[in-house]
Amino acid sequence: IATHPLRNFQDMVYVGNITIGTPPQEFQVVFDTGSSDLWVPSILCTSPNCSSHVMFRHNESSTYRPIRQIFSIEYGRGRMKGVVGRDTVRIGDLVSTDQPFGLSVEQSGFEGMPFDGVLGLNYPNLSFTGGIPIFDNLKNQGAISEPVFAFYLSNKPEGSVVMFGGVDKSYYQGALNWVPLIQPGDWRVRMNRISMEGQIVACYGGCEALVDTGESSIIGPRRLVNKILRFLGAKPRGSEHYVSCSAVNTLPSIDFTINGINYPVPAQAYTIKDSSGICYINLEADPESTSTETWIVGVVFLRQYFSVYDRGNDRIGLAQA
Amino acid sequence: CIVNIPLTRVTIMRKTHSEKNMLNNFLKEHAYRLYQTSSPGSN
């Protein structure tokens, strides 16, 4: 038997519970502003890793209606293929009836992930199932008073929240700064620059930032991520980069300027300590290069800043969490 | 009228890309063998 040590460090995502069907079957899902579809594993799934998750038993739900349609979704860290069905979905007290959702038939890349499926909160035009996303369905069914939702992501294991229908001001301090979307249809805004210690290190002359609650890191173009890593004096180890944990307190913040307002992310937020006491930089290079410089600002950023997603006015609000 | 849904922070074990590929390849081979040894028509 050959053994190979695997070096792991703990990254994080935020999950919440929903139920699907009648009687309700409960699932843990990631509430993801980067995608638009709801899907969960199903008993139809043939992939080995499906059995380690809760699987939807469509034959046990009296409100389930099949739709003869297949679809596939590819995420940054995994992919799934499935069929589309409709059923009653409950998120807390919110009930979305006849909600289209995906039942996975094949999935990969979600091995060992501590959640069952994904609940997409992006615009309908980005749906792969072709069905109406759950937030649009709730809005159309009059289940929510205002077409907004918001995230507070805590550093602690508990206490985080996604709120629908309004904004609870107790979760942020100072002003809520609104940023218009580049265009309605994606939670993407214009960013002015990324700087460290007053020096611009990326996003010269402006770029795009995709605000993504389903992504744990901050992701950017490889060349620019490497530049930031060099600026920090990070050393490569495999495909990751690390610094001495004792140096973390001396590292500068990474400052994201959006709509003229500076949003610093301190070193304590963009580093992760692994089990052996090494501190990894939680920045990732995007393997896909696009003509437009795009940064995905995920949980690393959103744990610092309370974020509001306003479908009524096509804008994002950011405030100190 | 605000509906609050509590979220739980969960940790995931992140692996380097090469290790991720090794694991995925292993799982693919493993799954293939499982299919080969299972009887036709079984779940």
mmCIF file of C-alpha atoms in Angstrom:
data_model
loop_
_atom_site.group_PDB
_atom_site.id
_atom_site.type_symbol
_atom_site.label_atom_id
_atom_site.label_comp_id
_atom_site.label_asym_id
_atom_site.label_seq_id
_atom_site.Cartn_x
_atom_site.Cartn_y
_atom_site.Cartn_z
ATOM 1 C CA ILE A 1 0.000 0.000 0.000
ATOM 2 C CA ALA A 2 1.439 3.368 -1.009
ATOM 3 C CA THR A 3 0.468 6.284 1.148
ATOM 4 C CA HIS A 4 0.636 9.888 0.148
ATOM 5 C CA PRO A 5 0.234 12.644 2.700
ATOM 6 C CA LEU A 6 -2.384 15.184 1.740
ATOM 7 C CA ARG A 7 -1.911 18.726 2.935
ATOM 8 C CA ASN A 8 -5.246 20.259 3.717
ATOM 9 C CA PHE A 9 -6.434 23.431 5.216
ATOM 10 C CA GLN A 10 -9.861 24.437 6.210
ATOM 11 C CA ASP A 11 -11.769 26.766 3.974
ATOM 12 C CA MET A 12 -15.328 27.735 4.692
ATOM 13 C CA VAL A 13 -18.790 28.076 3.232
ATOM 14 C CA TYR A 14 -22.095 29.011 4.821
ATOM 15 C CA VAL A 15 -25.058 26.683 4.671
ATOM 16 C CA GLY A 16 -28.699 26.872 5.663
ATOM 17 C CA ASN A 17 -31.614 24.470 5.777
ATOM 18 C CA ILE A 18 -34.506 24.263 3.361
ATOM 19 C CA THR A 19 -37.164 21.654 2.806
ATOM 20 C CA ILE A 20 -38.565 20.283 -0.426
ATOM 21 C CA GLY A 21 -41.714 18.242 -0.947
ATOM 22 C CA THR A 22 -44.753 17.042 0.965
ATOM 23 C CA PRO A 23 -44.068 15.802 3.596
ATOM 24 C CA PRO A 24 -40.969 18.037 3.772
ATOM 25 C CA GLN A 25 -37.529 16.566 3.172
ATOM 26 C CA GLU A 26 -34.724 18.672 4.662
ATOM 27 C CA PHE A 27 -31.497 19.667 2.877
ATOM 28 C CA GLN A 28 -28.456 21.762 3.743
ATOM 29 C CA VAL A 29 -27.727 24.132 0.880
ATOM 30 C CA VAL A 30 -25.294 26.896 0.060
ATOM 31 C CA PHE A 31 -27.142 30.162 -0.620
ATOM 32 C CA ASP A 32 -25.222 31.244 -3.709
ATOM 33 C CA THR A 33 -25.427 34.663 -5.367
ATOM 34 C CA GLY A 34 -23.161 33.382 -8.149
ATOM 35 C CA SER A 35 -25.728 31.008 -9.675
ATOM 36 C CA SER A 36 -29.459 30.889 -10.279
ATOM 37 C CA ASP A 37 -30.579 27.295 -9.842
ATOM 38 C CA LEU A 38 -31.708 25.232 -6.899
ATOM 39 C CA TRP A 39 -30.566 21.629 -6.999
ATOM 40 C CA VAL A 40 -30.177 18.783 -4.533
ATOM 41 C CA PRO A 41 -28.953 15.192 -4.861
ATOM 42 C CA SER A 42 -31.672 12.725 -5.750
ATOM 43 C CA ILE A 43 -32.227 9.002 -5.431
ATOM 44 C CA LEU A 44 -31.756 8.959 -9.219
ATOM 45 C CA CYS A 45 -28.081 9.889 -8.739
ATOM 46 C CA THR A 46 -25.549 7.282 -9.855
ATOM 47 C CA SER A 47 -22.407 9.058 -8.597
ATOM 48 C CA PRO A 48 -20.826 7.419 -5.533
ATOM 49 C CA ASN A 49 -20.605 10.678 -3.578
ATOM 50 C CA CYS A 50 -24.373 11.295 -3.761
ATOM 51 C CA SER A 51 -24.989 8.623 -1.159
ATOM 52 C CA SER A 52 -23.028 10.627 1.432
ATOM 53 C CA HIS A 53 -25.586 13.423 1.113
ATOM 54 C CA VAL A 54 -29.305 13.662 1.754
ATOM 55 C CA MET A 55 -31.028 12.566 -1.463
ATOM 56 C CA PHE A 56 -34.445 13.812 -2.576
ATOM 57 C CA ARG A 57 -36.987 10.988 -2.769
ATOM 58 C CA HIS A 58 -39.363 12.314 -5.426
ATOM 59 C CA ASN A 59 -41.539 9.218 -5.179
ATOM 60 C CA GLU A 60 -42.338 10.076 -1.548
ATOM 61 C CA SER A 61 -43.542 13.627 -2.241
ATOM 62 C CA SER A 62 -47.215 14.084 -3.100
ATOM 63 C CA THR A 63 -46.566 17.568 -4.553
ATOM 64 C CA TYR A 64 -43.681 16.561 -6.860
ATOM 65 C CA ARG A 65 -44.222 17.076 -10.590
ATOM 66 C CA PRO A 66 -41.619 15.910 -13.115
ATOM 67 C CA ILE A 67 -40.520 18.042 -16.050
ATOM 68 C CA ARG A 68 -39.060 16.109 -18.946
ATOM 69 C CA GLN A 69 -35.889 18.138 -19.174
ATOM 70 C CA ILE A 70 -32.240 17.497 -18.423
ATOM 71 C CA PHE A 71 -29.583 20.076 -17.600
ATOM 72 C CA SER A 72 -26.019 20.385 -16.382
ATOM 73 C CA ILE A 73 -24.184 23.015 -14.346
ATOM 74 C CA GLU A 74 -20.467 23.522 -13.992
ATOM 75 C CA TYR A 75 -19.218 25.406 -10.942
ATOM 76 C CA GLY A 76 -15.666 26.477 -10.143
ATOM 77 C CA ARG A 77 -15.249 23.457 -7.877
ATOM 78 C CA GLY A 78 -17.670 20.875 -9.192
ATOM 79 C CA ARG A 79 -20.203 19.903 -11.780
ATOM 80 C CA MET A 80 -23.547 18.175 -11.835
ATOM 81 C CA LYS A 81 -26.044 16.803 -14.311
ATOM 82 C CA GLY A 82 -29.663 16.353 -13.503
ATOM 83 C CA VAL A 83 -33.310 16.408 -14.357
ATOM 84 C CA VAL A 84 -35.761 19.184 -13.613
ATOM 85 C CA GLY A 85 -38.797 18.752 -11.385
ATOM 86 C CA ARG A 86 -41.230 20.983 -9.527
ATOM 87 C CA ASP A 87 -42.219 20.834 -5.892
ATOM 88 C CA THR A 88 -42.971 22.963 -2.844
ATOM 89 C CA VAL A 89 -39.815 24.515 -1.387
ATOM 90 C CA ARG A 90 -39.745 26.060 2.080
ATOM 91 C CA ILE A 91 -37.069 28.462 3.301
ATOM 92 C CA GLY A 92 -37.952 29.254 6.886
ATOM 93 C CA ASP A 93 -41.496 30.648 6.768
ATOM 94 C CA LEU A 94 -41.313 31.333 3.025
ATOM 95 C CA VAL A 95 -43.103 28.858 0.797
ATOM 96 C CA SER A 96 -42.501 28.635 -2.941
ATOM 97 C CA THR A 97 -45.013 26.358 -4.578
ATOM 98 C CA ASP A 98 -44.449 24.642 -7.915
ATOM 99 C CA GLN A 99 -40.793 25.628 -7.688
ATOM 100 C CA PRO A 100 -38.623 24.234 -10.501
ATOM 101 C CA PHE A 101 -35.423 22.666 -9.177
ATOM 102 C CA GLY A 102 -32.759 20.216 -10.235
ATOM 103 C CA LEU A 103 -32.489 16.624 -9.063
ATOM 104 C CA SER A 104 -28.901 15.564 -9.579
ATOM 105 C CA VAL A 105 -28.290 12.381 -11.515
ATOM 106 C CA GLU A 106 -24.509 12.713 -11.711
ATOM 107 C CA GLN A 107 -22.210 14.977 -9.732
ATOM 108 C CA SER A 108 -18.501 15.366 -9.164
ATOM 109 C CA GLY A 109 -16.282 17.748 -7.227
ATOM 110 C CA PHE A 110 -18.603 17.836 -4.215
ATOM 111 C CA GLU A 111 -16.874 14.920 -2.467
ATOM 112 C CA GLY A 112 -16.732 15.515 1.256
ATOM 113 C CA MET A 113 -18.538 18.835 0.981
ATOM 114 C CA PRO A 114 -20.593 19.541 4.100
ATOM 115 C CA PHE A 115 -23.711 20.521 2.167
ATOM 116 C CA ASP A 116 -26.179 18.716 -0.042
ATOM 117 C CA GLY A 117 -27.015 21.188 -2.782
ATOM 118 C CA VAL A 118 -26.993 24.771 -3.945
ATOM 119 C CA LEU A 119 -29.703 27.433 -3.851
ATOM 120 C CA GLY A 120 -28.916 30.048 -6.503
ATOM 121 C CA LEU A 121 -29.913 33.663 -5.864
ATOM 122 C CA ASN A 122 -28.680 35.216 -9.087
ATOM 123 C CA TYR A 123 -30.867 36.559 -11.911
ATOM 124 C CA PRO A 124 -33.099 34.239 -13.993
ATOM 125 C CA ASN A 125 -31.124 34.710 -17.213
ATOM 126 C CA LEU A 126 -28.260 32.697 -15.670
ATOM 127 C CA SER A 127 -30.443 29.659 -14.933
ATOM 128 C CA PHE A 128 -29.299 26.372 -16.456
ATOM 129 C CA THR A 129 -32.493 24.525 -15.601
ATOM 130 C CA GLY A 130 -34.464 27.168 -17.466
ATOM 131 C CA GLY A 131 -36.903 27.390 -14.582
ATOM 132 C CA ILE A 132 -37.819 30.456 -12.583
ATOM 133 C CA PRO A 133 -35.329 30.908 -9.695
ATOM 134 C CA ILE A 134 -36.705 30.627 -6.189
ATOM 135 C CA PHE A 135 -36.340 34.334 -5.329
ATOM 136 C CA ASP A 136 -38.277 35.342 -8.465
ATOM 137 C CA ASN A 137 -40.945 32.787 -7.652
ATOM 138 C CA LEU A 138 -41.270 34.095 -4.077
ATOM 139 C CA LYS A 139 -41.447 37.649 -5.429
ATOM 140 C CA ASN A 140 -44.115 36.770 -8.008
ATOM 141 C CA GLN A 141 -46.144 34.812 -5.465
ATOM 142 C CA GLY A 142 -46.144 37.843 -3.133
ATOM 143 C CA ALA A 143 -44.318 35.976 -0.388
ATOM 144 C CA ILE A 144 -41.828 38.778 0.266
ATOM 145 C CA SER A 145 -42.600 42.416 0.959
ATOM 146 C CA GLU A 146 -39.577 43.947 -0.790
ATOM 147 C CA PRO A 147 -37.508 42.381 -3.593
ATOM 148 C CA VAL A 148 -34.294 42.355 -1.592
ATOM 149 C CA PHE A 149 -32.214 39.870 0.350
ATOM 150 C CA ALA A 150 -29.100 40.357 2.431
ATOM 151 C CA PHE A 151 -26.233 38.376 3.955
ATOM 152 C CA TYR A 152 -24.459 38.716 7.270
ATOM 153 C CA LEU A 153 -21.591 36.220 7.397
ATOM 154 C CA SER A 154 -20.065 35.880 10.834
ATOM 155 C CA ASN A 155 -16.563 34.698 11.717
ATOM 156 C CA LYS A 156 -18.160 32.430 14.283
ATOM 157 C CA PRO A 157 -19.688 29.049 13.357
ATOM 158 C CA GLU A 158 -23.177 30.286 14.300
ATOM 159 C CA GLY A 159 -24.842 33.677 13.984
ATOM 160 C CA SER A 160 -24.708 34.143 10.230
ATOM 161 C CA VAL A 161 -27.926 34.900 8.438
ATOM 162 C CA VAL A 162 -29.504 35.421 5.042
ATOM 163 C CA MET A 163 -32.580 37.640 5.227
ATOM 164 C CA PHE A 164 -35.334 37.902 2.671
ATOM 165 C CA GLY A 165 -37.771 40.759 2.089
ATOM 166 C CA GLY A 166 -35.834 43.536 3.801
ATOM 167 C CA VAL A 167 -32.722 44.581 5.641
ATOM 168 C CA ASP A 168 -32.218 44.276 9.393
ATOM 169 C CA LYS A 169 -30.080 47.267 10.340
ATOM 170 C CA SER A 170 -28.753 45.587 13.470
ATOM 171 C CA TYR A 171 -26.390 43.530 11.299
ATOM 172 C CA TYR A 172 -24.322 46.460 10.048
ATOM 173 C CA GLN A 173 -22.880 49.730 11.248
ATOM 174 C CA GLY A 174 -22.374 53.035 9.482
ATOM 175 C CA ALA A 175 -23.770 53.807 6.056
ATOM 176 C CA LEU A 176 -25.097 51.244 3.613
ATOM 177 C CA ASN A 177 -23.408 52.212 0.358
ATOM 178 C CA TRP A 178 -25.293 51.355 -2.801
ATOM 179 C CA VAL A 179 -23.469 50.287 -5.940
ATOM 180 C CA PRO A 180 -25.340 49.986 -9.261
ATOM 181 C CA LEU A 181 -24.897 46.741 -11.170
ATOM 182 C CA ILE A 182 -22.937 46.940 -14.413
ATOM 183 C CA GLN A 183 -26.102 45.603 -15.973
ATOM 184 C CA PRO A 184 -29.180 43.901 -14.513
ATOM 185 C CA GLY A 185 -28.766 40.153 -14.827
ATOM 186 C CA ASP A 186 -25.728 39.423 -12.683
ATOM 187 C CA TRP A 187 -24.491 40.548 -9.234
ATOM 188 C CA ARG A 188 -21.517 42.228 -10.860
ATOM 189 C CA VAL A 189 -20.350 45.763 -10.112
ATOM 190 C CA ARG A 190 -17.643 48.085 -11.334
ATOM 191 C CA MET A 191 -14.570 48.256 -9.116
ATOM 192 C CA ASN A 192 -12.218 51.263 -9.268
ATOM 193 C CA ARG A 193 -8.981 49.670 -8.069
ATOM 194 C CA ILE A 194 -7.298 47.204 -5.712
ATOM 195 C CA SER A 195 -4.532 48.721 -3.626
ATOM 196 C CA MET A 196 -2.204 47.878 -0.768
ATOM 197 C CA GLU A 197 -0.506 50.484 1.390
ATOM 198 C CA GLY A 198 -1.779 53.147 -1.004
ATOM 199 C CA GLN A 199 -0.196 51.511 -4.044
ATOM 200 C CA ILE A 200 -2.438 50.171 -6.799
ATOM 201 C CA VAL A 201 -1.676 46.463 -7.246
ATOM 202 C CA ALA A 202 -4.506 45.398 -9.572
ATOM 203 C CA CYS A 203 -7.584 46.708 -11.349
ATOM 204 C CA TYR A 204 -5.717 49.684 -12.836
ATOM 205 C CA GLY A 205 -8.251 51.948 -14.498
ATOM 206 C CA GLY A 206 -11.167 49.863 -13.207
ATOM 207 C CA CYS A 207 -12.388 46.293 -13.505
ATOM 208 C CA GLU A 208 -15.398 44.152 -12.587
ATOM 209 C CA ALA A 209 -16.229 42.505 -9.254
ATOM 210 C CA LEU A 210 -18.666 39.622 -9.011
ATOM 211 C CA VAL A 211 -20.126 39.466 -5.503
ATOM 212 C CA ASP A 212 -20.459 35.751 -4.818
ATOM 213 C CA THR A 213 -21.619 34.251 -1.506
ATOM 214 C CA GLY A 214 -20.975 30.746 -2.883
ATOM 215 C CA GLU A 215 -17.254 31.346 -3.295
ATOM 216 C CA SER A 216 -15.012 31.109 -0.251
ATOM 217 C CA SER A 217 -11.962 32.962 -1.643
ATOM 218 C CA ILE A 218 -11.168 36.057 -3.594
ATOM 219 C CA ILE A 219 -10.380 35.064 -7.170
ATOM 220 C CA GLY A 220 -8.653 37.149 -9.800
ATOM 221 C CA PRO A 221 -6.520 36.925 -12.935
ATOM 222 C CA ARG A 222 -3.395 34.832 -12.357
ATOM 223 C CA ARG A 223 -0.873 37.565 -13.232
ATOM 224 C CA LEU A 224 -2.437 40.030 -10.796
ATOM 225 C CA VAL A 225 -2.951 37.489 -8.019
ATOM 226 C CA ASN A 226 0.737 36.580 -8.352
ATOM 227 C CA LYS A 227 1.629 40.248 -8.111
ATOM 228 C CA ILE A 228 -0.296 40.581 -4.828
ATOM 229 C CA LEU A 229 1.313 37.385 -3.494
ATOM 230 C CA ARG A 230 4.761 38.803 -4.326
ATOM 231 C CA PHE A 231 3.797 42.068 -2.615
ATOM 232 C CA LEU A 232 2.925 40.059 0.502
ATOM 233 C CA GLY A 233 6.163 38.072 0.332
ATOM 234 C CA ALA A 234 4.208 34.808 0.194
ATOM 235 C CA LYS A 235 6.130 31.635 -0.638
ATOM 236 C CA PRO A 236 4.725 28.969 -2.966
ATOM 237 C CA ARG A 237 3.903 25.521 -1.642
ATOM 238 C CA GLY A 238 2.236 23.340 -4.252
ATOM 239 C CA SER A 239 -0.360 25.532 -5.874
ATOM 240 C CA GLU A 240 -0.916 27.528 -2.694
ATOM 241 C CA HIS A 241 1.087 30.378 -1.156
ATOM 242 C CA TYR A 242 1.871 30.843 2.494
ATOM 243 C CA VAL A 243 3.411 33.233 4.966
ATOM 244 C CA SER A 244 4.639 32.719 8.500
ATOM 245 C CA CYS A 245 1.688 33.049 10.881
ATOM 246 C CA SER A 246 3.777 35.306 13.083
ATOM 247 C CA ALA A 247 3.976 37.768 10.173
ATOM 248 C CA VAL A 248 0.222 37.991 9.583
ATOM 249 C CA ASN A 249 -0.200 40.935 11.958
ATOM 250 C CA THR A 250 2.364 42.897 9.971
ATOM 251 C CA LEU A 251 0.773 42.302 6.546
ATOM 252 C CA PRO A 252 -1.182 45.144 4.927
ATOM 253 C CA SER A 253 -4.876 45.007 4.147
ATOM 254 C CA ILE A 254 -6.016 44.503 0.569
ATOM 255 C CA ASP A 255 -8.137 47.539 -0.252
ATOM 256 C CA PHE A 256 -10.978 47.125 -2.752
ATOM 257 C CA THR A 257 -12.321 50.473 -3.954
ATOM 258 C CA ILE A 258 -15.884 50.150 -5.234
ATOM 259 C CA ASN A 259 -17.911 53.141 -6.381
ATOM 260 C CA GLY A 260 -15.290 55.420 -4.835
ATOM 261 C CA ILE A 261 -15.481 53.828 -1.387
ATOM 262 C CA ASN A 262 -12.635 51.858 0.122
ATOM 263 C CA TYR A 263 -13.375 48.364 1.480
ATOM 264 C CA PRO A 264 -10.245 47.047 3.217
ATOM 265 C CA VAL A 265 -9.859 43.320 3.847
ATOM 266 C CA PRO A 266 -7.316 42.850 6.687
ATOM 267 C CA ALA A 267 -4.647 40.153 6.630
ATOM 268 C CA GLN A 268 -6.437 38.210 9.380
ATOM 269 C CA ALA A 269 -9.359 37.849 6.963
ATOM 270 C CA TYR A 270 -7.434 36.770 3.852
ATOM 271 C CA THR A 271 -5.162 34.225 5.568
ATOM 272 C CA ILE A 272 -6.105 30.754 6.791
ATOM 273 C CA LYS A 273 -4.081 28.870 9.388
ATOM 274 C CA ASP A 274 -3.710 25.182 8.588
ATOM 275 C CA SER A 275 -3.286 22.338 11.061
ATOM 276 C CA SER A 276 0.526 22.566 10.947
ATOM 277 C CA GLY A 277 0.611 26.265 11.811
ATOM 278 C CA ILE A 278 1.249 27.630 8.326
ATOM 279 C CA CYS A 279 -0.833 30.584 7.180
ATOM 280 C CA TYR A 280 -2.085 30.308 3.607
ATOM 281 C CA ILE A 281 -3.162 33.320 1.582
ATOM 282 C CA ASN A 282 -6.789 32.877 0.587
ATOM 283 C CA LEU A 283 -6.439 34.355 -2.887
ATOM 284 C CA GLU A 284 -6.883 32.223 -5.966
ATOM 285 C CA ALA A 285 -5.897 32.625 -9.562
ATOM 286 C CA ASP A 286 -8.703 32.184 -12.056
ATOM 287 C CA PRO A 287 -7.664 29.497 -14.549
ATOM 288 C CA GLU A 288 -9.986 31.000 -17.146
ATOM 289 C CA SER A 289 -8.745 34.289 -18.491
ATOM 290 C CA THR A 290 -11.299 36.677 -19.900
ATOM 291 C CA SER A 291 -10.802 39.872 -21.852
ATOM 292 C CA THR A 292 -12.355 41.881 -19.006
ATOM 293 C CA GLU A 293 -10.490 41.903 -15.709
ATOM 294 C CA THR A 294 -12.918 40.270 -13.296
ATOM 295 C CA TRP A 295 -12.499 39.570 -9.588
ATOM 296 C CA ILE A 296 -14.807 37.255 -7.688
ATOM 297 C CA VAL A 297 -15.219 38.598 -4.182
ATOM 298 C CA GLY A 298 -16.432 35.756 -1.999
ATOM 299 C CA VAL A 299 -16.720 34.955 1.672
ATOM 300 C CA VAL A 300 -13.268 36.388 2.519
ATOM 301 C CA PHE A 301 -14.639 39.806 1.547
ATOM 302 C CA LEU A 302 -18.242 39.269 2.626
ATOM 303 C CA ARG A 303 -17.366 38.344 6.208
ATOM 304 C CA GLN A 304 -16.134 41.912 6.558
ATOM 305 C CA TYR A 305 -19.039 43.559 4.750
ATOM 306 C CA PHE A 306 -22.777 43.072 5.143
ATOM 307 C CA SER A 307 -24.193 42.795 1.629
ATOM 308 C CA VAL A 308 -27.649 43.622 0.294
ATOM 309 C CA TYR A 309 -28.932 42.417 -3.080
ATOM 310 C CA ASP A 310 -31.652 44.714 -4.380
ATOM 311 C CA ARG A 311 -33.535 43.182 -7.295
ATOM 312 C CA GLY A 312 -35.975 46.100 -7.365
ATOM 313 C CA ASN A 313 -33.285 48.658 -8.160
ATOM 314 C CA ASP A 314 -30.578 46.368 -9.621
ATOM 315 C CA ARG A 315 -27.931 47.338 -7.093
ATOM 316 C CA ILE A 316 -25.804 45.948 -4.284
ATOM 317 C CA GLY A 317 -25.481 47.555 -0.869
ATOM 318 C CA LEU A 318 -22.318 47.183 1.217
ATOM 319 C CA ALA A 319 -21.740 48.200 4.823
ATOM 320 C CA GLN A 320 -19.376 47.375 7.656
ATOM 321 C CA ALA A 321 -20.681 44.093 9.123
ATOM 322 C CA CYS B 1 -41.785 41.305 7.179
ATOM 323 C CA ILE B 2 -38.162 40.176 7.041
ATOM 324 C CA VAL B 3 -37.625 36.437 7.043
ATOM 325 C CA ASN B 4 -34.294 35.492 8.624
ATOM 326 C CA ILE B 5 -32.703 32.169 7.739
ATOM 327 C CA PRO B 6 -29.851 31.176 10.062
ATOM 328 C CA LEU B 7 -26.683 30.051 8.322
ATOM 329 C CA THR B 8 -23.980 27.855 9.754
ATOM 330 C CA ARG B 9 -20.333 28.311 8.883
ATOM 331 C CA VAL B 10 -18.947 24.952 7.858
ATOM 332 C CA THR B 11 -15.378 24.159 7.020
ATOM 333 C CA ILE B 12 -14.345 22.351 3.897
ATOM 334 C CA MET B 13 -10.995 20.719 3.413
ATOM 335 C CA ARG B 14 -9.335 22.538 0.561
ATOM 336 C CA LYS B 15 -6.746 20.632 -1.389
ATOM 337 C CA THR B 16 -4.098 21.782 -3.773
ATOM 338 C CA HIS B 17 -5.111 21.488 -7.413
ATOM 339 C CA SER B 18 -2.820 18.535 -8.148
ATOM 340 C CA GLU B 19 -4.121 16.665 -5.136
ATOM 341 C CA LYS B 20 -7.666 17.491 -6.153
ATOM 342 C CA ASN B 21 -7.022 15.987 -9.584
ATOM 343 C CA MET B 22 -5.461 12.879 -8.019
ATOM 344 C CA LEU B 23 -8.517 12.425 -5.843
ATOM 345 C CA ASN B 24 -10.905 12.981 -8.724
ATOM 346 C CA ASN B 25 -9.013 10.472 -10.879
ATOM 347 C CA PHE B 26 -9.097 7.946 -8.055
ATOM 348 C CA LEU B 27 -12.823 8.457 -7.575
ATOM 349 C CA LYS B 28 -13.460 8.065 -11.296
ATOM 350 C CA GLU B 29 -11.531 4.776 -11.398
ATOM 351 C CA HIS B 30 -13.144 3.601 -8.202
ATOM 352 C CA ALA B 31 -16.613 4.431 -9.511
ATOM 353 C CA TYR B 32 -15.817 2.616 -12.773
ATOM 354 C CA ARG B 33 -14.833 -0.514 -10.871
ATOM 355 C CA LEU B 34 -18.010 -0.314 -8.819
ATOM 356 C CA TYR B 35 -20.089 -0.176 -11.983
ATOM 357 C CA GLN B 36 -18.177 -3.154 -13.377
ATOM 358 C CA THR B 37 -18.806 -5.297 -10.340
ATOM 359 C CA SER B 38 -22.444 -4.368 -9.765
ATOM 360 C CA SER B 39 -25.130 -6.493 -11.309
ATOM 361 C CA PRO B 40 -27.117 -5.105 -14.277
ATOM 362 C CA GLY B 41 -30.239 -3.277 -13.234
ATOM 363 C CA SER B 42 -29.098 -2.791 -9.646
ATOM 364 C CA ASN B 43 -29.145 0.634 -8.035
#
